[in-house]
XYZ file of C-alpha atoms in Angstrom:
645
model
C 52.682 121.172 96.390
C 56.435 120.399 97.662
C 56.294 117.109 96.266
C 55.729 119.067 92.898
C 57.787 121.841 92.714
C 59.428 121.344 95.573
C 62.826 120.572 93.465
C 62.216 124.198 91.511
C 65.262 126.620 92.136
C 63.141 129.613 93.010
C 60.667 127.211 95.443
C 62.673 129.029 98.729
C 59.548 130.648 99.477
C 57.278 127.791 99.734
C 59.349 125.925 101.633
C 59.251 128.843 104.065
C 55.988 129.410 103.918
C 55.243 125.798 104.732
C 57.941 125.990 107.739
C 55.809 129.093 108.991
C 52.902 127.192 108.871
C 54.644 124.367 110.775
C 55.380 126.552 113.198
C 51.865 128.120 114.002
C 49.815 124.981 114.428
C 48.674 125.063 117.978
C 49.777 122.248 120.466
C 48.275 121.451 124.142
C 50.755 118.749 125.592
C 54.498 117.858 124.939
C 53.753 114.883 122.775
C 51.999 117.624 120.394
C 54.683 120.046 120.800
C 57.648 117.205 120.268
C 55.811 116.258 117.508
C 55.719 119.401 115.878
C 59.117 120.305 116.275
C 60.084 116.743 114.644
C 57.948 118.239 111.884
C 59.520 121.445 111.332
C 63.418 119.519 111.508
C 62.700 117.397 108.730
C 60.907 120.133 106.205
C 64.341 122.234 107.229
C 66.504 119.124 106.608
C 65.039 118.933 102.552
C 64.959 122.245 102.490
C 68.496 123.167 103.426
C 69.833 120.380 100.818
C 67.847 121.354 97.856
C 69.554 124.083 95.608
C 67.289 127.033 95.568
C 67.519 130.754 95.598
C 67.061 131.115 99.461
C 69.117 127.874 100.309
C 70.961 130.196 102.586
C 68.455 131.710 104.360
C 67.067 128.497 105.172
C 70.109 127.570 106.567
C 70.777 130.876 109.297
C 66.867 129.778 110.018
C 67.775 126.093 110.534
C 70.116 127.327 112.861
C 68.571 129.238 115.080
C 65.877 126.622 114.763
C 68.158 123.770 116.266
C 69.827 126.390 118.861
C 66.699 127.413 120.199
C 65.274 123.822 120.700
C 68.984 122.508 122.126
C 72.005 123.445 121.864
C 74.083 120.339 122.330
C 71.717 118.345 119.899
C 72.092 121.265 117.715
C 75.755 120.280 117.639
C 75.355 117.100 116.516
C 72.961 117.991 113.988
C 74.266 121.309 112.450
C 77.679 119.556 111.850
C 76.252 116.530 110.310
C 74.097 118.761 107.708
C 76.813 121.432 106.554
C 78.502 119.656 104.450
C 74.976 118.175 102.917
C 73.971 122.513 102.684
C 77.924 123.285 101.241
C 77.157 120.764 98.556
C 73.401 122.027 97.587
C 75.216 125.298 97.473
C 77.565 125.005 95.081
C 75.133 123.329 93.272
C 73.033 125.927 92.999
C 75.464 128.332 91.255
C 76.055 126.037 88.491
C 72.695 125.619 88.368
C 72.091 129.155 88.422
C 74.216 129.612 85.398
C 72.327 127.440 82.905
C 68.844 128.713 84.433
C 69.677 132.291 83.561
C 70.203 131.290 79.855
C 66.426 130.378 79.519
C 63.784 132.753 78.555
C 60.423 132.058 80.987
C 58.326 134.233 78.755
C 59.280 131.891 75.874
C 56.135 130.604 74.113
C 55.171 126.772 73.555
C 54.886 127.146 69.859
C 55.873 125.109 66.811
C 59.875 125.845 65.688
C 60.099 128.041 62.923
C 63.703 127.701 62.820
C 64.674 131.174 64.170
C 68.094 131.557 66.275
C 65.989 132.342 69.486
C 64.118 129.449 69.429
C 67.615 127.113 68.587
C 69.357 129.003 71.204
C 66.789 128.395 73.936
C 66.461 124.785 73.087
C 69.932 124.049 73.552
C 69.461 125.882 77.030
C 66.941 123.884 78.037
C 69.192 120.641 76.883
C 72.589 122.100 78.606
C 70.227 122.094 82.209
C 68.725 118.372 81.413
C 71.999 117.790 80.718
C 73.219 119.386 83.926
C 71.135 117.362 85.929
C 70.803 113.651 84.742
C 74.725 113.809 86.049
C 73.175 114.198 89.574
C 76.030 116.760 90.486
C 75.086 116.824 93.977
C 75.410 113.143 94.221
C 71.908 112.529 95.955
C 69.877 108.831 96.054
C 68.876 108.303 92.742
C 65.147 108.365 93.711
C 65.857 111.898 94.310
C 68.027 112.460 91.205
C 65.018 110.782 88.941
C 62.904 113.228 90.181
C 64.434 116.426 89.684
C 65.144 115.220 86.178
C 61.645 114.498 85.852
C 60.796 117.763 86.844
C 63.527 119.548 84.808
C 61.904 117.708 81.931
C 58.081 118.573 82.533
C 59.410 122.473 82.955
C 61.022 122.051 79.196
C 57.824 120.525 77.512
C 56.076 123.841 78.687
C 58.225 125.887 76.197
C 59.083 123.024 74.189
C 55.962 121.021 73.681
C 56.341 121.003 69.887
C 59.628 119.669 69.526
C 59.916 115.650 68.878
C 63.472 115.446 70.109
C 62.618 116.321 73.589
C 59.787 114.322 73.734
C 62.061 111.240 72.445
C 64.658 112.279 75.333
C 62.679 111.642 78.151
C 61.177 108.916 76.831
C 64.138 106.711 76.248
C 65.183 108.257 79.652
C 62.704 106.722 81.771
C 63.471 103.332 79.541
C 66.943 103.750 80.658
C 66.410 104.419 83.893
C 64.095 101.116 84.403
C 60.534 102.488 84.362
C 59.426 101.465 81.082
C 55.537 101.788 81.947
C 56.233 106.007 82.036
C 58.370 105.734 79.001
C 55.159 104.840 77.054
C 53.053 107.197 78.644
C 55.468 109.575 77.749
C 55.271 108.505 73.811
C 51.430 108.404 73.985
C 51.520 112.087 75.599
C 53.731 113.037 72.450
C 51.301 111.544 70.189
C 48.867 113.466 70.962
C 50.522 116.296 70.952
C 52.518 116.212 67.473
C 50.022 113.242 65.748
C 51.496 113.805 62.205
C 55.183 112.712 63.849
C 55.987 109.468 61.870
C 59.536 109.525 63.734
C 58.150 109.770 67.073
C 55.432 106.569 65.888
C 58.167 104.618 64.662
C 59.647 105.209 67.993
C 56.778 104.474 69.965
C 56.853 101.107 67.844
C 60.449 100.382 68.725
C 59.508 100.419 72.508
C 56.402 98.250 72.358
C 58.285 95.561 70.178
C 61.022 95.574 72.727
C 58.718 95.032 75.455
C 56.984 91.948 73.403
C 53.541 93.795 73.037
C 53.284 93.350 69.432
C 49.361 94.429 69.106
C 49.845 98.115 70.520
C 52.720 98.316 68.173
C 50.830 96.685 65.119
C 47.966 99.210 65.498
C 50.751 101.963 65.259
C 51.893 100.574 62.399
C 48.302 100.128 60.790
C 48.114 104.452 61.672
C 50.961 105.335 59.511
C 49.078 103.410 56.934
C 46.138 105.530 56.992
C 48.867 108.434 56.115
C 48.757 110.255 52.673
C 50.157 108.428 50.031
C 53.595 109.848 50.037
C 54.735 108.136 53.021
C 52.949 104.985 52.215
C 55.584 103.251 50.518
C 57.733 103.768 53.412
C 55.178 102.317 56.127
C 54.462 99.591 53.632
C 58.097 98.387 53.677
C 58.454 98.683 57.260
C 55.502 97.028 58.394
C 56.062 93.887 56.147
C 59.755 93.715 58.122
C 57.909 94.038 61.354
C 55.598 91.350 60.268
C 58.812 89.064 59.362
C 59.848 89.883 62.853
C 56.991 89.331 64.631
C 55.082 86.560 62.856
C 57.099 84.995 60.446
C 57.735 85.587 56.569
C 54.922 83.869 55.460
C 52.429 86.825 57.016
C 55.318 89.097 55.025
C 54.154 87.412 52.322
C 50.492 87.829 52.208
C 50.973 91.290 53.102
C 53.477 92.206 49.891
C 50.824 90.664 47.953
C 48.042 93.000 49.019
C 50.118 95.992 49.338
C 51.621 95.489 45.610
C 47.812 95.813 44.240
C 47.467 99.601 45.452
C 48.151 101.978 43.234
C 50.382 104.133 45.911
C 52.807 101.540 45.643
C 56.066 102.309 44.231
C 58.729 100.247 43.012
C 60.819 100.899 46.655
C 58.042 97.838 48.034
C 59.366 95.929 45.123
C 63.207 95.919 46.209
C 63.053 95.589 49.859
C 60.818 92.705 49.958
C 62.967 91.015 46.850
C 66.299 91.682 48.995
C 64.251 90.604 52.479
C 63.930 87.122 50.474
C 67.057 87.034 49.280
C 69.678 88.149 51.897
C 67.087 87.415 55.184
C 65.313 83.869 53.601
C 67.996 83.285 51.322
C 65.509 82.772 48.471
C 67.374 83.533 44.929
C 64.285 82.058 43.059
C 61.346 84.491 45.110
C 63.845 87.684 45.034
C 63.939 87.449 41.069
C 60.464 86.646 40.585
C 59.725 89.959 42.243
C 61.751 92.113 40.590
C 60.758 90.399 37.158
C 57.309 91.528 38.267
C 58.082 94.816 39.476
C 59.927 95.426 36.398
C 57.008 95.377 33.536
C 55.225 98.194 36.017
C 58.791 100.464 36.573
C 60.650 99.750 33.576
C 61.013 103.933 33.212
C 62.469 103.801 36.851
C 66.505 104.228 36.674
C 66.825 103.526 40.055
C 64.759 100.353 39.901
C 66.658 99.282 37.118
C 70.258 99.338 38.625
C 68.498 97.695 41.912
C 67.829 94.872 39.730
C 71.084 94.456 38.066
C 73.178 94.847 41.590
C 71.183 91.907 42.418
C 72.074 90.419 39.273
C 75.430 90.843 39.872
C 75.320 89.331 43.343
C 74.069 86.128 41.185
C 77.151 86.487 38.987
C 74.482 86.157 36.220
C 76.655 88.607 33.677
C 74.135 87.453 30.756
C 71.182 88.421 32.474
C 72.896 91.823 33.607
C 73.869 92.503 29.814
C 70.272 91.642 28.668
C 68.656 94.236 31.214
C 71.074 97.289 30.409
C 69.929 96.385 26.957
C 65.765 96.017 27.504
C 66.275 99.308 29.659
C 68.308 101.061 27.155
C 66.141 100.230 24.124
C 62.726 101.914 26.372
C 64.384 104.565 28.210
C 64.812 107.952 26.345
C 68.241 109.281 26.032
C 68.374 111.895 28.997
C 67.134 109.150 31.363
C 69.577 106.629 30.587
C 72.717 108.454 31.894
C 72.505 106.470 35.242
C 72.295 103.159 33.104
C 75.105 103.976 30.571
C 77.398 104.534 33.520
C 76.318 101.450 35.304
C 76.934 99.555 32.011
C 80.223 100.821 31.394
C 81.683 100.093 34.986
C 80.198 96.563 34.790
C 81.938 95.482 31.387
C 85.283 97.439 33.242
C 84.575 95.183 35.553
C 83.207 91.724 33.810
C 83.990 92.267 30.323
C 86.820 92.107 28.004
C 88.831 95.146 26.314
C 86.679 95.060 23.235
C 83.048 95.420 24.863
C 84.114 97.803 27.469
C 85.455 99.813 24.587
C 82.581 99.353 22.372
C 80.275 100.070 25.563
C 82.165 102.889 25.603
C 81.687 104.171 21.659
C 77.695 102.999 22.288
C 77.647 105.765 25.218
C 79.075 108.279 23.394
C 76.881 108.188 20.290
C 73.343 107.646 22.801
C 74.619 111.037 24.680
C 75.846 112.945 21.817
C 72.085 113.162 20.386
C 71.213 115.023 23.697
C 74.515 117.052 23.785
C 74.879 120.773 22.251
C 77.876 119.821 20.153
C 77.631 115.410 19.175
C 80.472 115.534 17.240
C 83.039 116.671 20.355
C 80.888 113.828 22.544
C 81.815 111.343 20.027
C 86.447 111.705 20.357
C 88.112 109.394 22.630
C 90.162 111.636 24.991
C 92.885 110.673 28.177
C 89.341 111.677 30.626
C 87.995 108.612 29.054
C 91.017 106.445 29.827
C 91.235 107.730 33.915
C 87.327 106.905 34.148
C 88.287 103.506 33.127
C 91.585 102.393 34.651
C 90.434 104.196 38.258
C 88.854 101.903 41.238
C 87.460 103.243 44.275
C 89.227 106.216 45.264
C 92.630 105.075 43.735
C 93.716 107.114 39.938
C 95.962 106.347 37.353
C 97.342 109.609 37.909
C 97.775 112.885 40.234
C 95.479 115.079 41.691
C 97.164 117.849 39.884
C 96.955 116.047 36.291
C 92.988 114.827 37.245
C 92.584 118.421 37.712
C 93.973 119.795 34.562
C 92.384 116.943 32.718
C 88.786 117.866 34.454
C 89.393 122.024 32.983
C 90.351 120.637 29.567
C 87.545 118.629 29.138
C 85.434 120.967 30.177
C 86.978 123.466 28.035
C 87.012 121.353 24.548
C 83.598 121.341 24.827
C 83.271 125.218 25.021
C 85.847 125.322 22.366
C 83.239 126.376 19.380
C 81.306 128.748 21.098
C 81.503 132.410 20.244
C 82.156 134.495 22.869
C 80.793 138.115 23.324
C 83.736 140.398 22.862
C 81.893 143.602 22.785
C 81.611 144.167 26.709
C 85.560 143.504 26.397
C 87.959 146.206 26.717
C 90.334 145.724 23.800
C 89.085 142.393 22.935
C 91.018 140.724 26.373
C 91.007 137.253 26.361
C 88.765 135.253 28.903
C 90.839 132.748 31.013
C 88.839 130.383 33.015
C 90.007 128.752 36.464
C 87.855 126.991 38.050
C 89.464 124.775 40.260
C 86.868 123.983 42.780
C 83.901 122.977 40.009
C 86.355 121.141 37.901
C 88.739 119.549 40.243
C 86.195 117.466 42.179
C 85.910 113.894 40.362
C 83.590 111.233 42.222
C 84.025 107.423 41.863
C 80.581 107.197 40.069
C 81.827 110.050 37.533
C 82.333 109.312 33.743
C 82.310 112.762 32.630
C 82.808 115.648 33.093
C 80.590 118.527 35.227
C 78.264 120.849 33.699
C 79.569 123.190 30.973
C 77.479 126.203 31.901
C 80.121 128.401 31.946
C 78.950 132.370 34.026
C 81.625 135.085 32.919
C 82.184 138.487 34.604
C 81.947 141.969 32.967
C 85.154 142.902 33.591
C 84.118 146.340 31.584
C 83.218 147.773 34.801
C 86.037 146.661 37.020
C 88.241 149.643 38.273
C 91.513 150.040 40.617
C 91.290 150.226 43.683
C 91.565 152.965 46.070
C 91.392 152.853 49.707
C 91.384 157.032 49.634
C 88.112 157.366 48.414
C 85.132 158.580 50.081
C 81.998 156.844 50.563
C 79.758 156.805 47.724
C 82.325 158.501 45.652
C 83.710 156.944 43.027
C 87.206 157.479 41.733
C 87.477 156.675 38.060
C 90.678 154.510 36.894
C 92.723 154.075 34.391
C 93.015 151.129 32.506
C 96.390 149.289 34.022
C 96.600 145.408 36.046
C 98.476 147.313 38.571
C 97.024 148.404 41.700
C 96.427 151.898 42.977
C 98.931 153.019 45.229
C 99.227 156.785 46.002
C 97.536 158.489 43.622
C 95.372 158.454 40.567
C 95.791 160.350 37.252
C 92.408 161.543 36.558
C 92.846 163.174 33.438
C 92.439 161.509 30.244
C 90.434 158.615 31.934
C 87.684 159.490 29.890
C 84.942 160.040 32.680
C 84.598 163.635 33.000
C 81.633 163.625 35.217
C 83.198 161.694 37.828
C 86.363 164.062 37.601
C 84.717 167.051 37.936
C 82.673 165.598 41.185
C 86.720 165.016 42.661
C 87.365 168.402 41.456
C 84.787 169.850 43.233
C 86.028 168.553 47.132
C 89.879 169.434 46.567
C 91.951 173.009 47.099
C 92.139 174.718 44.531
C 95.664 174.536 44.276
C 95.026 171.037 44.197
C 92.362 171.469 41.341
C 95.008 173.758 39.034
C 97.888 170.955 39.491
C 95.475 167.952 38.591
C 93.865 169.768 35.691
C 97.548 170.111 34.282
C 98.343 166.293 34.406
C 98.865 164.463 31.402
C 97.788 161.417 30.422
C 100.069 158.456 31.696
C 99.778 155.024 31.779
C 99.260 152.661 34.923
C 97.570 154.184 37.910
C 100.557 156.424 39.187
C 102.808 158.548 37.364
C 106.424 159.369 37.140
C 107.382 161.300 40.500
C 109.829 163.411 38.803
C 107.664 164.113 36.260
C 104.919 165.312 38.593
C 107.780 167.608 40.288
C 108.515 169.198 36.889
C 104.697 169.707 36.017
C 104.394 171.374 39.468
C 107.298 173.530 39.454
C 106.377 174.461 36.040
C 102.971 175.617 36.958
C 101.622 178.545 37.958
C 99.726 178.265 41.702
C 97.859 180.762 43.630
C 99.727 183.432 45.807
C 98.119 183.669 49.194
C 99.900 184.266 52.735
C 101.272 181.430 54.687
C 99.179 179.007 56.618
C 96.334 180.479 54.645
C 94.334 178.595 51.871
C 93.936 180.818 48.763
C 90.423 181.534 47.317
C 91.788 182.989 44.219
C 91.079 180.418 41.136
C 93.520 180.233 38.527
C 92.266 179.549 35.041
C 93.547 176.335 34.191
C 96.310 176.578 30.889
C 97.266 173.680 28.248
C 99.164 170.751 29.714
C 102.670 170.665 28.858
C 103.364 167.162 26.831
C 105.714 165.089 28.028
C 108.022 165.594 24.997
C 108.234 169.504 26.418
C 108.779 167.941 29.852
C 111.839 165.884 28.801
C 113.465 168.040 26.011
C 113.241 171.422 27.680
C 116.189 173.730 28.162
C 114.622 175.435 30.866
C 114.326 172.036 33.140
C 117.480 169.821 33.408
C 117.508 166.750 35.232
C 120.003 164.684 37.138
C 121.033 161.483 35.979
C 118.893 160.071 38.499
C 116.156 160.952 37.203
C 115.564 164.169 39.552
C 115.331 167.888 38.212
C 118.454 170.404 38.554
C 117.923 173.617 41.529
C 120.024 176.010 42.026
C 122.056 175.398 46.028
C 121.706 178.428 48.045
C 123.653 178.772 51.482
C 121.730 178.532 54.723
C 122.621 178.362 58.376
C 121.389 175.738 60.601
C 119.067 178.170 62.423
C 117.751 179.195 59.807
C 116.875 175.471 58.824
C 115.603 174.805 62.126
C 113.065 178.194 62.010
C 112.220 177.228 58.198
C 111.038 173.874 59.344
C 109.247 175.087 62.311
C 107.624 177.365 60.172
C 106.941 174.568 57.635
C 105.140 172.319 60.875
C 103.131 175.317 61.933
C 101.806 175.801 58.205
C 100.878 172.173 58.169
C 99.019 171.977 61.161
C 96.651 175.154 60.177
C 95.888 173.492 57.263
C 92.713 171.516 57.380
C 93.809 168.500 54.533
C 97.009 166.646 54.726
C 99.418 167.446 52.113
C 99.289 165.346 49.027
C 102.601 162.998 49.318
C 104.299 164.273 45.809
C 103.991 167.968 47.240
C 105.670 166.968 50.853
C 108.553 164.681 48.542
C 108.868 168.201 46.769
C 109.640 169.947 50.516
C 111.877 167.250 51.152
C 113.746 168.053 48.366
C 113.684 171.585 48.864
C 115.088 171.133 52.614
C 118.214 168.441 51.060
C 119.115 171.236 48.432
C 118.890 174.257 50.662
C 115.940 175.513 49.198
C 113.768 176.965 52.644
C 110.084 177.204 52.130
C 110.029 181.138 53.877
C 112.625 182.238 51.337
C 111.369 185.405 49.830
C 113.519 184.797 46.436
C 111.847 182.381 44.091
C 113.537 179.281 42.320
C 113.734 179.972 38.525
C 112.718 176.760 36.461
C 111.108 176.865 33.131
C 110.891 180.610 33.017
C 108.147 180.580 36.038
C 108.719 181.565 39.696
C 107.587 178.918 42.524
C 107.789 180.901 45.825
C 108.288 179.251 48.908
C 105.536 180.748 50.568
C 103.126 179.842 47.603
C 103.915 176.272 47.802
C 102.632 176.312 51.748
C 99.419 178.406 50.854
C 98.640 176.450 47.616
C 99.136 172.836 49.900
């Protein structure tokens, strides 16, 4: 069982158990006796040097062990195995570490993606990790097999994942013992048989090790697949057979294979380009894509396959009379590929005159397809950089590409109508889009799609960090941002208002519902100190919120704000109050008063009523003053302007 598990990290009680049992077998003579206690040393030796949970136990035990048997050959012995134990303890902690990320209750099921399953792979692979670097520096017999172990441990949870099965197969090929390696593919065979990676693996191995037959019947199972990765095992098989047993048997084998109906044209090229660049074997390489091209002439892809190879000929007729066969068959929304292709081969091959009618010829095929032919059909500067560019090298900036990607794209979207209606005030639509316009590829002609996705800016509104969850605050219409408050009258939602109305003093209600209308998403401050100085609040006592609700009166217009005798203001900007003399303790009590009033109340003051204090306090104006300041033929006590806060 040791020779099992022996290596396991929480195995400290076997090896104990097995010590015990050491111990207990009877003995008659000395040679029995000797020979048991030669026993018992060399289970504590391997157990004292293999990291476990009770490595340290083992140890104290080994001790007393070796003292009770003799204590100068325990000398000798203890001292020559401590620093063996010091290094399996250490050991153990890292190990420790990386065995506490892994779930043991984990079960072996396919992966399904999830982040549990991810995380606990990459455990399990951080531990095999761990120990094919043999930290404790041990014979590499040893090493091999705790890294054996480790590994049959991880199929347990992992036995459905083809990477780990892969691992420590190529690990015993590394490591010499290339007989386990394939036991170790045929194991993960059977257990994930629709793996065509781990197969064409397993093939890789065998062909390696020269056994060509084990690998050929490999080869002949992916064959029996489903037809949609036939094509694939088709083309590798006839390189294996070029490998293995010449290109003749290639041969025979394209032959047969290029009768089945589940062949595609992907057969075709790789056995033309085997002949060509492997055999070098022009004549056999065009033959079969001649063939393979009265069965895929609708195949794009085939189609440029054929003329690279053309190209590789330097056979420029022959190119020009295959973009023109293919072109003639294809129908317009296939040929895009093949227009492109064309164009950068007569940039390449041609002259100025048939890249430029090449050019014209593109332009009229993909106008029929286009929404608007007649913009397709004009010659613009885009044109001129998808001709003159090479690689990743332009004929201008990255700035000018990118303004000449948005214009393109915008020409085309120059006729169409645009709905207005969900437009406030019939604003203009500007579109930016650098990162979908910007982006130009060496194999791009033109320019991206013109699917154009515009937002209702109808319901945008300013923002307000103030406002509470699920409430909405209504704004006003202004490409400023909020800052410290909102006018709320006159914003033409009077549901939402009356919602805001309903969570605010009412002092706070009767000086909102006198606001005027103003423009951008704060108004005036002295303007907002007239309107409240002009308006009538709620008496109540100090510290005290008032109940009392005062009927709510016309607004004032701004005209009356700005041409009344009653208010004067500064040229500053700030309205005229009368100076009244005050001592400095009676500043000091008026502001103590004006803290204590503050902290009763249970909302902060709004910030235009404490600017208002402050300008109180810097004219001599004290909030406990019993005498009122006349402005605009109303009294605003000192006293009401705490209780109304």
């Amino acid at each position: 069982m040791l020779s099992y598990v022996g290596s396991d990290i929480a195995s400290g009680p076997v090896w104990m158990e097995y010590i015990t049992f050491l111990k207990s077998m009877p003995v008659t003579t000395a040679q029995e006796e000797s020979h048991r206690m030669t026993s018992v040393r060399k289970v504590y030796q391997k157990a004292i040097i293999t990291p476990t949970h009770h490595v340290e136990q083992l140890w104290k035990d080994y001790e007393n062990f070796e003292n009770s048997v003799s204590r100068a050959l325990a000398k000798g012995l203890l001292s020559e195995y401590h620093p063996k134990f010091n290094s399996a303890k250490a050991v153990y902690k890292e190990r420790k570490k990386y065995i506490d990320e892994i779930d043991w209750n984990m079960l072996a099921v396919p992966p399904t993606g999830t982040c549990k399953e991810e995380q606990q792979c990459m455990a399990w692979k951080r531990l095999l990790a761990f120990e094919k670097g043999n930290p404790q520096r041990i014979d590499a017999a040893s090493a091999n097999k705790r890294v054996t172990f480790t590994f049959e441990q991880s199929l347990m949870y992992l036995y459905h994942y083809p990477d780990v099965w892969y691992d420590y197969a190529t690990w015993h090929a590394k490591s010499g013992s290339v007989d386990s390696s394939v036991k170790v593919f045929q194991r993960a065979l059977k257990a994930l048989p629709d793996s065509e990676l781990l197969k064409y693996a397993y093939t890789e191995l065998e062909e390696s090790r020269g056994a060509i037959q084990p690998a050929k019947k490999i080869y002949e199972s992916l064959l029996a697949n489903d037809a949609s990765t036939m094509s694939l095992a088709h083309i590798q098989f006839i390189r294996f057979l070029r490998r293995t047993e010449g290109i003749e048997a290639a041969r025979k084998y394209f032959l047969d294979a290029q009768k089945s109906p589940t062949c595609t044209y992907h057969v075709f090229v790789a056995y033309a380009m085997m002949a060509f660049c492997l055999d070098k074997d022009s004549k056999v390489a065009h033959s079969v894509f001649e063939a393979g091209l009265k069965r895929f002439m609708h195949e794009p892809r085939y189609i440029l396959e054929y003329a690279d190879f053309l190209c590789r000929l330097n056979d420029d007729r022959n190119v020009r009379a295959l973009f023109e066969r293919a072109l003639s068959s294809l129908p317009p929304e296939n040929s895009v590929e093949i227009w492109k292709r064309f164009s950068q081969f007569e940039q390449t091959y041609g002259d100025l005159a048939s890249m430029l009618k090449v050019e014209q010829r593109k332009k009229e095929a993909l106008s029929r397809t286009a929404e608007d032919g007649s913009s397709e059909l004009e010659s613009t500067l885009y044109d001129v950089v998808s001709r003159y560019s090479f690689m990743d090298l332009w004929p201008c900036s990255s700035k000018d590409l990118d303004h000449l990607a948005r214009q393109e794209c915008l020409a085309k979207n120059i006729n169409k109508k645009v709905d207005k209606s969900s437009l406030p005030n019939g604003a203009n639509i500007v579109v930016s889009e650098k990162g979908s316009f910007g982006l130009i590829t060496t194999s791009k002609v033109g320019p991206p799609s013109t699917k154009l996705v515009y937002p209702d800016i109808s319901q945008m509104v300013v923002y307000d960090p103030r406002q509470a969850q699920g409430l909405e605050i209504p704004a006003v219409l202004s490409s400023a941002t909020s800052t410290s408050s909102v006018a709320l009258v006159g914003s033409g939602n009077t549901k939402a208002v009356d919602e805001i109305l309903k969570v605010v003093s009412p002092a706070l209600m009767a000086f909102i519902t006198h606001l005027p209308a103003v423009e951008g998403p704060s108004p005036d401050v002295d303007m907002v100190l007239s309107i409240l100085l002009q308006s009538t609040t709620p008496i109540g006592q100090l510290g005290k919120p008032t109940t009392q609700q005062i009927p709510a009166g016309p607004a004032p217009s701004t005209s009356d704000l700005s041409g009344s005798s009653k208010t004067r203001f500064n040229p500053n900007g700030s309205s005229r109050l009368p100076r009244e003399g005050h001592s400095w303790k009676r500043k000091d009590l008026d502001r103590k008063e004006d803290d204590e009033s503050i902290s009763v109340q249970s909302r902060p003051l709004p910030r235009d009523v404490f600017r208002l204090r402050q300008l109180q306090r810097s004219r001599g104006v004290s909030s406990s003053q019993t005498g009122s300041v006349v402005s605009g033929g109303s009294a605003f006590s000192g006293e009401q302007s705490v209780s109304a806060d």
